[in-house]
PDB file of C-alpha atoms in Angstrom:
ATOM      1  CA  UNK D   1     -30.621  26.454 -59.428  1.00 47.00           C
ATOM      2  CA  UNK D   2     -31.785  22.833 -59.581  1.00 49.00           C
ATOM      3  CA  UNK D   3     -30.644  22.509 -55.944  1.00 63.00           C
ATOM      4  CA  UNK D   4     -33.005  25.195 -54.752  1.00 83.00           C
ATOM      5  CA  UNK D   5     -35.854  23.747 -56.846  1.00 87.00           C
ATOM      6  CA  UNK D   6     -35.385  20.423 -55.058  1.00 90.00           C
ATOM      7  CA  UNK D   7     -35.359  22.121 -51.676  1.00 92.00           C
ATOM      8  CA  UNK D   8     -38.476  24.084 -52.538  1.00 92.00           C
ATOM      9  CA  UNK D   9     -40.245  20.903 -53.609  1.00 93.00           C
ATOM     10  CA  UNK D  10     -39.361  19.255 -50.305  1.00 93.00           C
ATOM     11  CA  UNK D  11     -40.591  22.245 -48.322  1.00 94.00           C
ATOM     12  CA  UNK D  12     -43.819  22.219 -50.315  1.00 93.00           C
ATOM     13  CA  UNK D  13     -44.297  18.568 -49.437  1.00 91.00           C
ATOM     14  CA  UNK D  14     -43.934  19.453 -45.741  1.00 91.00           C
ATOM     15  CA  UNK D  15     -46.331  22.362 -46.039  1.00 92.00           C
ATOM     16  CA  UNK D  16     -48.899  19.940 -47.463  1.00 90.00           C
ATOM     17  CA  UNK D  17     -49.329  18.785 -43.846  1.00 88.00           C
ATOM     18  CA  UNK D  18     -51.112  22.066 -43.111  1.00 89.00           C
ATOM     19  CA  UNK D  19     -54.863  22.372 -43.585  1.00 84.00           C
ATOM     20  CA  UNK D  20     -55.922  23.659 -46.976  1.00 84.00           C
ATOM     21  CA  UNK D  21     -57.393  26.926 -45.691  1.00 83.00           C
ATOM     22  CA  UNK D  22     -54.109  27.793 -44.008  1.00 87.00           C
ATOM     23  CA  UNK D  23     -52.096  26.843 -47.096  1.00 89.00           C
ATOM     24  CA  UNK D  24     -54.255  28.993 -49.309  1.00 87.00           C
ATOM     25  CA  UNK D  25     -53.569  31.965 -47.077  1.00 87.00           C
ATOM     26  CA  UNK D  26     -49.927  31.439 -46.104  1.00 91.00           C
ATOM     27  CA  UNK D  27     -48.143  28.811 -48.241  1.00 92.00           C
ATOM     28  CA  UNK D  28     -46.398  31.235 -50.604  1.00 92.00           C
ATOM     29  CA  UNK D  29     -45.362  33.422 -47.718  1.00 93.00           C
ATOM     30  CA  UNK D  30     -43.945  30.599 -45.583  1.00 94.00           C
ATOM     31  CA  UNK D  31     -42.184  29.132 -48.576  1.00 93.00           C
ATOM     32  CA  UNK D  32     -40.505  32.500 -49.156  1.00 92.00           C
ATOM     33  CA  UNK D  33     -39.413  32.590 -45.494  1.00 93.00           C
ATOM     34  CA  UNK D  34     -38.086  29.015 -45.620  1.00 94.00           C
ATOM     35  CA  UNK D  35     -36.178  29.629 -48.838  1.00 92.00           C
ATOM     36  CA  UNK D  36     -34.768  32.916 -47.531  1.00 91.00           C
ATOM     37  CA  UNK D  37     -33.535  31.094 -44.433  1.00 91.00           C
ATOM     38  CA  UNK D  38     -31.918  28.251 -46.371  1.00 91.00           C
ATOM     39  CA  UNK D  39     -28.140  28.021 -46.613  1.00 90.00           C
ATOM     40  CA  UNK D  40     -26.325  28.231 -49.921  1.00 88.00           C
ATOM     41  CA  UNK D  41     -26.520  24.822 -51.608  1.00 88.00           C
ATOM     42  CA  UNK D  42     -28.843  23.395 -48.945  1.00 90.00           C
ATOM     43  CA  UNK D  43     -30.812  20.549 -50.466  1.00 90.00           C
ATOM     44  CA  UNK D  44     -32.950  19.248 -47.655  1.00 90.00           C
ATOM     45  CA  UNK D  45     -35.032  20.903 -44.976  1.00 91.00           C
ATOM     46  CA  UNK D  46     -33.197  21.019 -41.664  1.00 90.00           C
ATOM     47  CA  UNK D  47     -34.620  18.324 -39.340  1.00 88.00           C
ATOM     48  CA  UNK D  48     -35.565  20.864 -36.647  1.00 89.00           C
ATOM     49  CA  UNK D  49     -37.304  23.059 -39.205  1.00 91.00           C
ATOM     50  CA  UNK D  50     -39.206  20.092 -40.639  1.00 91.00           C
ATOM     51  CA  UNK D  51     -40.271  18.827 -37.198  1.00 90.00           C
ATOM     52  CA  UNK D  52     -41.444  22.330 -36.289  1.00 91.00           C
ATOM     53  CA  UNK D  53     -43.595  22.585 -39.429  1.00 92.00           C
ATOM     54  CA  UNK D  54     -45.113  19.142 -38.916  1.00 89.00           C
ATOM     55  CA  UNK D  55     -45.865  19.868 -35.257  1.00 88.00           C
ATOM     56  CA  UNK D  56     -47.627  23.160 -35.985  1.00 88.00           C
ATOM     57  CA  UNK D  57     -49.495  21.653 -38.947  1.00 87.00           C
ATOM     58  CA  UNK D  58     -50.707  18.832 -36.737  1.00 83.00           C
ATOM     59  CA  UNK D  59     -51.830  21.221 -33.986  1.00 81.00           C
ATOM     60  CA  UNK D  60     -53.721  23.217 -36.533  1.00 79.00           C
ATOM     61  CA  UNK D  61     -55.408  20.145 -37.954  1.00 76.00           C
ATOM     62  CA  UNK D  62     -56.400  18.995 -34.498  1.00 71.00           C
ATOM     63  CA  UNK D  63     -57.871  22.423 -33.843  1.00 65.00           C
ATOM     64  CA  UNK D  64     -55.490  22.960 -30.908  1.00 62.00           C
ATOM     65  CA  UNK D  65     -53.916  26.020 -32.425  1.00 63.00           C
ATOM     66  CA  UNK D  66     -55.751  29.203 -31.648  1.00 60.00           C
ATOM     67  CA  UNK D  67     -55.943  31.345 -34.731  1.00 57.00           C
ATOM     68  CA  UNK D  68     -58.149  33.149 -37.168  1.00 49.00           C
ATOM     69  CA  UNK D  69     -58.259  30.337 -39.659  1.00 50.00           C
ATOM     70  CA  UNK D  70     -60.813  27.687 -38.965  1.00 48.00           C
ATOM     71  CA  UNK D  71     -59.628  24.715 -40.859  1.00 48.00           C
ATOM     72  CA  UNK D  72     -62.603  22.669 -41.888  1.00 51.00           C
ATOM     73  CA  UNK D  73     -66.117  22.404 -40.845  1.00 60.00           C
ATOM     74  CA  UNK D  74     -66.072  20.682 -37.496  1.00 63.00           C
ATOM     75  CA  UNK D  75     -69.023  19.244 -35.612  1.00 67.00           C
ATOM     76  CA  UNK D  76     -69.112  18.671 -31.868  1.00 64.00           C
ATOM     77  CA  UNK D  77     -71.874  16.586 -30.355  1.00 62.00           C
ATOM     78  CA  UNK D  78     -73.507  18.150 -27.322  1.00 63.00           C
ATOM     79  CA  UNK D  79     -74.151  15.591 -24.649  1.00 58.00           C
ATOM     80  CA  UNK D  80     -77.198  16.013 -22.526  1.00 59.00           C
ATOM     81  CA  UNK D  81     -77.363  15.427 -18.791  1.00 58.00           C
ATOM     82  CA  UNK D  82     -79.842  12.963 -17.382  1.00 62.00           C
ATOM     83  CA  UNK D  83     -82.378  15.388 -15.891  1.00 62.00           C
ATOM     84  CA  UNK D  84     -82.705  17.196 -19.216  1.00 63.00           C
ATOM     85  CA  UNK D  85     -82.846  14.128 -21.359  1.00 66.00           C
ATOM     86  CA  UNK D  86     -86.603  13.597 -21.300  1.00 69.00           C
ATOM     87  CA  UNK D  87     -87.197  17.271 -22.030  1.00 67.00           C
ATOM     88  CA  UNK D  88     -84.682  17.286 -24.876  1.00 67.00           C
ATOM     89  CA  UNK D  89     -86.186  14.152 -26.392  1.00 71.00           C
ATOM     90  CA  UNK D  90     -89.612  15.739 -26.261  1.00 70.00           C
ATOM     91  CA  UNK D  91     -88.223  18.599 -28.335  1.00 64.00           C
ATOM     92  CA  UNK D  92     -86.785  16.235 -30.899  1.00 64.00           C
ATOM     93  CA  UNK D  93     -83.271  16.710 -29.574  1.00 61.00           C
ATOM     94  CA  UNK D  94     -82.532  13.215 -28.404  1.00 58.00           C
ATOM     95  CA  UNK D  95     -79.223  11.570 -27.800  1.00 54.00           C
ATOM     96  CA  UNK D  96     -77.735  12.136 -31.244  1.00 54.00           C
ATOM     97  CA  UNK D  97     -79.291  15.357 -32.394  1.00 60.00           C
ATOM     98  CA  UNK D  98     -77.749  18.189 -30.342  1.00 65.00           C
ATOM     99  CA  UNK D  99     -74.634  19.472 -32.007  1.00 69.00           C
ATOM    100  CA  UNK D 100     -72.484  22.500 -32.663  1.00 71.00           C
ATOM    101  CA  UNK D 101     -71.002  22.897 -36.114  1.00 73.00           C
ATOM    102  CA  UNK D 102     -68.116  25.294 -36.562  1.00 69.00           C
ATOM    103  CA  UNK D 103     -67.422  26.429 -40.090  1.00 67.00           C
ATOM    104  CA  UNK D 104     -65.153  29.169 -41.413  1.00 61.00           C
ATOM    105  CA  UNK D 105     -68.040  31.626 -41.390  1.00 66.00           C
ATOM    106  CA  UNK D 106     -70.516  30.519 -38.727  1.00 72.00           C
ATOM    107  CA  UNK D 107     -71.121  28.761 -35.448  1.00 73.00           C
ATOM    108  CA  UNK D 108     -74.237  26.733 -35.941  1.00 75.00           C
ATOM    109  CA  UNK D 109     -76.087  25.248 -32.977  1.00 73.00           C
ATOM    110  CA  UNK D 110     -78.854  22.772 -33.619  1.00 73.00           C
ATOM    111  CA  UNK D 111     -80.928  20.937 -31.078  1.00 69.00           C
ATOM    112  CA  UNK D 112     -83.502  18.799 -32.785  1.00 67.00           C
ATOM    113  CA  UNK D 113     -86.336  20.593 -34.518  1.00 65.00           C
ATOM    114  CA  UNK D 114     -86.945  22.854 -31.567  1.00 64.00           C
ATOM    115  CA  UNK D 115     -83.841  24.943 -31.695  1.00 68.00           C
ATOM    116  CA  UNK D 116     -81.476  26.238 -34.311  1.00 73.00           C
ATOM    117  CA  UNK D 117     -79.183  29.267 -34.124  1.00 73.00           C
ATOM    118  CA  UNK D 118     -76.494  30.483 -36.464  1.00 76.00           C
ATOM    119  CA  UNK D 119     -73.959  32.979 -35.174  1.00 72.00           C
ATOM    120  CA  UNK D 120     -71.723  34.656 -37.754  1.00 70.00           C
ATOM    121  CA  UNK D 121     -68.118  34.084 -36.743  1.00 65.00           C
ATOM    122  CA  UNK D 122     -67.150  37.695 -37.260  1.00 64.00           C
ATOM    123  CA  UNK D 123     -69.641  38.538 -34.532  1.00 66.00           C
ATOM    124  CA  UNK D 124     -67.725  36.404 -32.053  1.00 65.00           C
ATOM    125  CA  UNK D 125     -65.021  38.507 -30.455  1.00 61.00           C
ATOM    126  CA  UNK D 126     -63.868  35.823 -28.063  1.00 61.00           C
ATOM    127  CA  UNK D 127     -64.986  32.514 -26.664  1.00 62.00           C
ATOM    128  CA  UNK D 128     -63.977  30.738 -23.506  1.00 58.00           C
ATOM    129  CA  UNK D 129     -65.208  27.850 -21.372  1.00 57.00           C
ATOM    130  CA  UNK D 130     -67.942  28.956 -19.039  1.00 57.00           C
ATOM    131  CA  UNK D 131     -67.657  29.365 -15.302  1.00 57.00           C
ATOM    132  CA  UNK D 132     -70.798  29.089 -13.231  1.00 54.00           C
ATOM    133  CA  UNK D 133     -70.201  32.712 -12.207  1.00 58.00           C
ATOM    134  CA  UNK D 134     -70.638  33.894 -15.791  1.00 56.00           C
ATOM    135  CA  UNK D 135     -74.319  33.223 -15.637  1.00 55.00           C
ATOM    136  CA  UNK D 136     -76.540  35.982 -14.412  1.00 55.00           C
ATOM    137  CA  UNK D 137     -80.143  35.965 -13.241  1.00 54.00           C
ATOM    138  CA  UNK D 138     -82.344  33.580 -15.149  1.00 52.00           C
ATOM    139  CA  UNK D 139     -79.352  32.161 -16.987  1.00 50.00           C
ATOM    140  CA  UNK D 140     -78.340  30.300 -13.858  1.00 48.00           C
ATOM    141  CA  UNK D 141     -81.038  27.744 -14.555  1.00 47.00           C
ATOM    142  CA  UNK D 142     -79.324  24.695 -15.926  1.00 46.00           C
ATOM    143  CA  UNK D 143     -82.084  23.681 -18.327  1.00 42.00           C
ATOM    144  CA  UNK D 144     -81.303  26.573 -20.658  1.00 49.00           C
ATOM    145  CA  UNK D 145     -80.040  24.859 -23.750  1.00 50.00           C
ATOM    146  CA  UNK D 146     -78.845  26.010 -27.103  1.00 52.00           C
ATOM    147  CA  UNK D 147     -77.750  29.580 -27.565  1.00 56.00           C
ATOM    148  CA  UNK D 148     -78.892  32.168 -25.056  1.00 56.00           C
ATOM    149  CA  UNK D 149     -78.219  35.830 -25.502  1.00 57.00           C
ATOM    150  CA  UNK D 150     -77.785  38.621 -23.057  1.00 56.00           C
ATOM    151  CA  UNK D 151     -76.255  41.986 -23.787  1.00 58.00           C
ATOM    152  CA  UNK D 152     -73.076  41.515 -25.831  1.00 60.00           C
ATOM    153  CA  UNK D 153     -72.792  37.886 -24.804  1.00 61.00           C
ATOM    154  CA  UNK D 154     -74.076  34.557 -25.990  1.00 60.00           C
ATOM    155  CA  UNK D 155     -73.982  31.310 -24.104  1.00 57.00           C
ATOM    156  CA  UNK D 156     -73.569  28.254 -26.272  1.00 58.00           C
ATOM    157  CA  UNK D 157     -74.682  25.615 -23.892  1.00 52.00           C
ATOM    158  CA  UNK D 158     -75.307  21.928 -23.893  1.00 46.00           C
ATOM    159  CA  UNK D 159     -75.908  20.805 -20.359  1.00 44.00           C
ATOM    160  CA  UNK D 160     -75.066  21.750 -16.815  1.00 42.00           C
ATOM    161  CA  UNK D 161     -73.166  18.540 -16.203  1.00 40.00           C
ATOM    162  CA  UNK D 162     -71.766  15.644 -18.175  1.00 34.00           C
ATOM    163  CA  UNK D 163     -70.855  17.704 -21.159  1.00 34.00           C
ATOM    164  CA  UNK D 164     -69.219  16.429 -24.268  1.00 36.00           C
ATOM    165  CA  UNK D 165     -68.809  20.019 -25.305  1.00 41.00           C
ATOM    166  CA  UNK D 166     -68.211  22.468 -22.511  1.00 45.00           C
ATOM    167  CA  UNK D 167     -70.485  25.485 -22.577  1.00 50.00           C
ATOM    168  CA  UNK D 168     -68.796  28.366 -24.303  1.00 53.00           C
ATOM    169  CA  UNK D 169     -69.373  31.982 -23.467  1.00 54.00           C
ATOM    170  CA  UNK D 170     -68.943  34.162 -26.532  1.00 53.00           C
ATOM    171  CA  UNK D 171     -68.463  37.894 -26.331  1.00 55.00           C
ATOM    172  CA  UNK D 172     -70.354  39.392 -29.243  1.00 53.00           C
ATOM    173  CA  UNK D 173     -69.118  42.503 -30.974  1.00 48.00           C
ATOM    174  CA  UNK D 174     -71.497  45.384 -31.336  1.00 39.00           C
TER     175      UNK D 174
ATOM    176  CA  UNK C   1     -47.031  36.635 -22.817  1.00 85.00           C
ATOM    177  CA  UNK C   2     -44.490  34.219 -24.276  1.00 86.00           C
ATOM    178  CA  UNK C   3     -41.099  35.636 -25.086  1.00 90.00           C
ATOM    179  CA  UNK C   4     -41.447  34.823 -28.793  1.00 91.00           C
ATOM    180  CA  UNK C   5     -44.729  36.746 -28.927  1.00 93.00           C
ATOM    181  CA  UNK C   6     -43.177  39.689 -27.091  1.00 95.00           C
ATOM    182  CA  UNK C   7     -40.246  39.752 -29.504  1.00 96.00           C
ATOM    183  CA  UNK C   8     -42.481  39.529 -32.584  1.00 97.00           C
ATOM    184  CA  UNK C   9     -44.562  42.479 -31.377  1.00 97.00           C
ATOM    185  CA  UNK C  10     -41.343  44.358 -30.570  1.00 97.00           C
ATOM    186  CA  UNK C  11     -40.028  43.671 -34.072  1.00 97.00           C
ATOM    187  CA  UNK C  12     -43.189  45.221 -35.514  1.00 97.00           C
ATOM    188  CA  UNK C  13     -43.198  48.197 -33.122  1.00 96.00           C
ATOM    189  CA  UNK C  14     -40.842  50.254 -35.272  1.00 92.00           C
ATOM    190  CA  UNK C  15     -42.708  49.600 -38.509  1.00 94.00           C
ATOM    191  CA  UNK C  16     -44.167  46.916 -40.732  1.00 96.00           C
ATOM    192  CA  UNK C  17     -42.102  43.858 -41.635  1.00 96.00           C
ATOM    193  CA  UNK C  18     -42.514  40.663 -43.609  1.00 95.00           C
ATOM    194  CA  UNK C  19     -42.004  37.136 -42.260  1.00 95.00           C
ATOM    195  CA  UNK C  20     -38.281  36.758 -42.869  1.00 95.00           C
ATOM    196  CA  UNK C  21     -37.688  40.341 -41.710  1.00 96.00           C
ATOM    197  CA  UNK C  22     -39.354  39.478 -38.399  1.00 97.00           C
ATOM    198  CA  UNK C  23     -37.163  36.368 -37.986  1.00 96.00           C
ATOM    199  CA  UNK C  24     -33.914  38.280 -38.542  1.00 96.00           C
ATOM    200  CA  UNK C  25     -35.071  41.193 -36.381  1.00 96.00           C
ATOM    201  CA  UNK C  26     -36.120  38.926 -33.497  1.00 96.00           C
ATOM    202  CA  UNK C  27     -32.712  37.268 -33.675  1.00 95.00           C
ATOM    203  CA  UNK C  28     -31.008  40.668 -33.534  1.00 96.00           C
ATOM    204  CA  UNK C  29     -33.204  41.995 -30.702  1.00 95.00           C
ATOM    205  CA  UNK C  30     -32.535  38.901 -28.599  1.00 94.00           C
ATOM    206  CA  UNK C  31     -28.806  39.025 -29.240  1.00 94.00           C
ATOM    207  CA  UNK C  32     -28.931  35.877 -31.359  1.00 93.00           C
ATOM    208  CA  UNK C  33     -30.622  33.864 -28.607  1.00 94.00           C
ATOM    209  CA  UNK C  34     -34.076  33.465 -30.177  1.00 93.00           C
ATOM    210  CA  UNK C  35     -34.167  32.015 -33.669  1.00 93.00           C
ATOM    211  CA  UNK C  36     -37.793  31.646 -34.718  1.00 94.00           C
ATOM    212  CA  UNK C  37     -38.704  28.752 -36.959  1.00 94.00           C
ATOM    213  CA  UNK C  38     -41.183  29.301 -39.766  1.00 94.00           C
ATOM    214  CA  UNK C  39     -43.863  27.051 -38.239  1.00 93.00           C
ATOM    215  CA  UNK C  40     -43.659  28.857 -34.898  1.00 93.00           C
ATOM    216  CA  UNK C  41     -43.687  32.289 -36.521  1.00 95.00           C
ATOM    217  CA  UNK C  42     -46.792  31.672 -38.614  1.00 94.00           C
ATOM    218  CA  UNK C  43     -48.688  30.028 -35.757  1.00 91.00           C
ATOM    219  CA  UNK C  44     -47.926  33.159 -33.704  1.00 93.00           C
ATOM    220  CA  UNK C  45     -48.816  35.570 -36.532  1.00 93.00           C
ATOM    221  CA  UNK C  46     -52.099  33.741 -37.093  1.00 89.00           C
ATOM    222  CA  UNK C  47     -52.921  33.957 -33.385  1.00 88.00           C
ATOM    223  CA  UNK C  48     -51.934  37.632 -33.124  1.00 92.00           C
ATOM    224  CA  UNK C  49     -54.051  38.418 -36.162  1.00 90.00           C
ATOM    225  CA  UNK C  50     -57.036  36.615 -34.663  1.00 85.00           C
ATOM    226  CA  UNK C  51     -56.562  38.671 -31.481  1.00 86.00           C
ATOM    227  CA  UNK C  52     -56.333  41.813 -33.655  1.00 89.00           C
ATOM    228  CA  UNK C  53     -52.944  42.771 -32.215  1.00 93.00           C
ATOM    229  CA  UNK C  54     -51.403  42.803 -35.687  1.00 95.00           C
ATOM    230  CA  UNK C  55     -52.777  43.231 -39.191  1.00 94.00           C
ATOM    231  CA  UNK C  56     -51.592  42.914 -42.779  1.00 94.00           C
ATOM    232  CA  UNK C  57     -49.982  46.162 -43.897  1.00 94.00           C
ATOM    233  CA  UNK C  58     -49.357  45.379 -47.566  1.00 92.00           C
ATOM    234  CA  UNK C  59     -48.283  42.663 -49.984  1.00 91.00           C
ATOM    235  CA  UNK C  60     -45.423  42.744 -52.438  1.00 89.00           C
ATOM    236  CA  UNK C  61     -44.097  40.303 -54.981  1.00 87.00           C
ATOM    237  CA  UNK C  62     -40.299  40.064 -54.800  1.00 83.00           C
ATOM    238  CA  UNK C  63     -38.488  37.607 -57.102  1.00 80.00           C
ATOM    239  CA  UNK C  64     -41.909  36.122 -57.926  1.00 81.00           C
ATOM    240  CA  UNK C  65     -42.477  35.385 -54.249  1.00 83.00           C
ATOM    241  CA  UNK C  66     -45.227  36.805 -52.095  1.00 85.00           C
ATOM    242  CA  UNK C  67     -44.153  39.055 -49.261  1.00 89.00           C
ATOM    243  CA  UNK C  68     -46.813  40.000 -46.795  1.00 93.00           C
ATOM    244  CA  UNK C  69     -45.960  42.832 -44.432  1.00 96.00           C
ATOM    245  CA  UNK C  70     -47.482  42.921 -40.976  1.00 97.00           C
ATOM    246  CA  UNK C  71     -47.892  45.870 -38.649  1.00 97.00           C
ATOM    247  CA  UNK C  72     -49.027  46.450 -35.083  1.00 96.00           C
ATOM    248  CA  UNK C  73     -52.598  47.573 -34.526  1.00 96.00           C
ATOM    249  CA  UNK C  74     -53.219  50.266 -31.880  1.00 96.00           C
ATOM    250  CA  UNK C  75     -54.426  47.465 -29.582  1.00 95.00           C
ATOM    251  CA  UNK C  76     -51.189  45.572 -30.272  1.00 95.00           C
ATOM    252  CA  UNK C  77     -49.168  48.662 -29.337  1.00 96.00           C
ATOM    253  CA  UNK C  78     -51.054  48.956 -26.056  1.00 95.00           C
ATOM    254  CA  UNK C  79     -50.567  45.286 -25.189  1.00 95.00           C
ATOM    255  CA  UNK C  80     -46.838  45.506 -25.959  1.00 96.00           C
ATOM    256  CA  UNK C  81     -46.450  48.711 -23.920  1.00 96.00           C
ATOM    257  CA  UNK C  82     -48.216  47.130 -20.935  1.00 95.00           C
ATOM    258  CA  UNK C  83     -46.068  43.994 -21.145  1.00 95.00           C
ATOM    259  CA  UNK C  84     -42.869  46.015 -21.517  1.00 96.00           C
ATOM    260  CA  UNK C  85     -43.791  48.097 -18.451  1.00 95.00           C
ATOM    261  CA  UNK C  86     -44.471  44.931 -16.470  1.00 94.00           C
ATOM    262  CA  UNK C  87     -41.131  43.380 -17.431  1.00 94.00           C
ATOM    263  CA  UNK C  88     -39.321  46.635 -16.682  1.00 95.00           C
ATOM    264  CA  UNK C  89     -40.893  46.876 -13.231  1.00 95.00           C
ATOM    265  CA  UNK C  90     -39.953  43.259 -12.452  1.00 94.00           C
ATOM    266  CA  UNK C  91     -36.398  43.781 -13.715  1.00 94.00           C
ATOM    267  CA  UNK C  92     -36.081  46.956 -11.651  1.00 94.00           C
ATOM    268  CA  UNK C  93     -37.082  45.168  -8.458  1.00 94.00           C
ATOM    269  CA  UNK C  94     -34.695  42.293  -9.218  1.00 94.00           C
ATOM    270  CA  UNK C  95     -31.784  44.663  -9.824  1.00 93.00           C
ATOM    271  CA  UNK C  96     -32.445  46.756  -6.734  1.00 92.00           C
ATOM    272  CA  UNK C  97     -32.594  43.658  -4.533  1.00 91.00           C
ATOM    273  CA  UNK C  98     -29.421  42.204  -6.008  1.00 90.00           C
ATOM    274  CA  UNK C  99     -27.397  45.392  -5.436  1.00 79.00           C
ATOM    275  CA  UNK C 100     -27.023  45.209  -1.616  1.00 69.00           C
ATOM    276  CA  UNK C 101     -26.290  41.489  -1.832  1.00 60.00           C
ATOM    277  CA  UNK C 102     -23.579  42.092  -4.403  1.00 57.00           C
ATOM    278  CA  UNK C 103     -22.197  44.918  -2.225  1.00 55.00           C
ATOM    279  CA  UNK C 104     -22.061  42.653   0.836  1.00 55.00           C
ATOM    280  CA  UNK C 105     -20.085  40.061  -1.039  1.00 53.00           C
ATOM    281  CA  UNK C 106     -17.260  42.413  -1.985  1.00 51.00           C
TER     282      UNK C 106
END
């Protein structure tokens, strides 16, 4: 019995690598899976198993793992291309100000005092990097900044070129 | 679709299962070839849930441990059916092209 308690403690220590939001949702469950998969009398996590947990935890922390759980609040700066810079500065959205903040519940886009939009995350069905072809009609104009809406779709956009954060096209659920 | 994803969806096609159930089922389906690790499984489950291909069916406490059962959503069933049809069509072509070659060799 003390053997399995030691193993469980070691697995818990590995699971601590995962972001808190993920642990809150899945720790008990994964622990049950790990313990169910352990051999009789096993005292330490198998090296492959441990490496696998650490790798996935790291991916999740780096935001490289695509999943429903958004780990922490994360802010991306939006860089502004040169032609737009004067315009952006005039609207109080100079070099530092434009940013997108992702949180577990919202996508928040702020560009100086002139522009602020908050999109509830449950409204975002999917998001992908934008192709030029995604833009229709007036949206082809590269000076459209911030969040632009057209039916069922939002464009979260920083600049036409020189982006720190690539424009994202979000499909919005009805 | 990655093979692990295909096998996880296949494991859930016959009914809801919890994490360890999926691991043992995937191993059985693949003839012992694919042994999912916990980290891989939960990354995949999280992704499939975000894509709404699976959902939580129910939760149980067994031996004071949480068991969460997952099931396919209708969308998940459709995606699996489409992928299975694609693989079947590819396999069919491969087999039919190999047959004359095998015949010529004998």
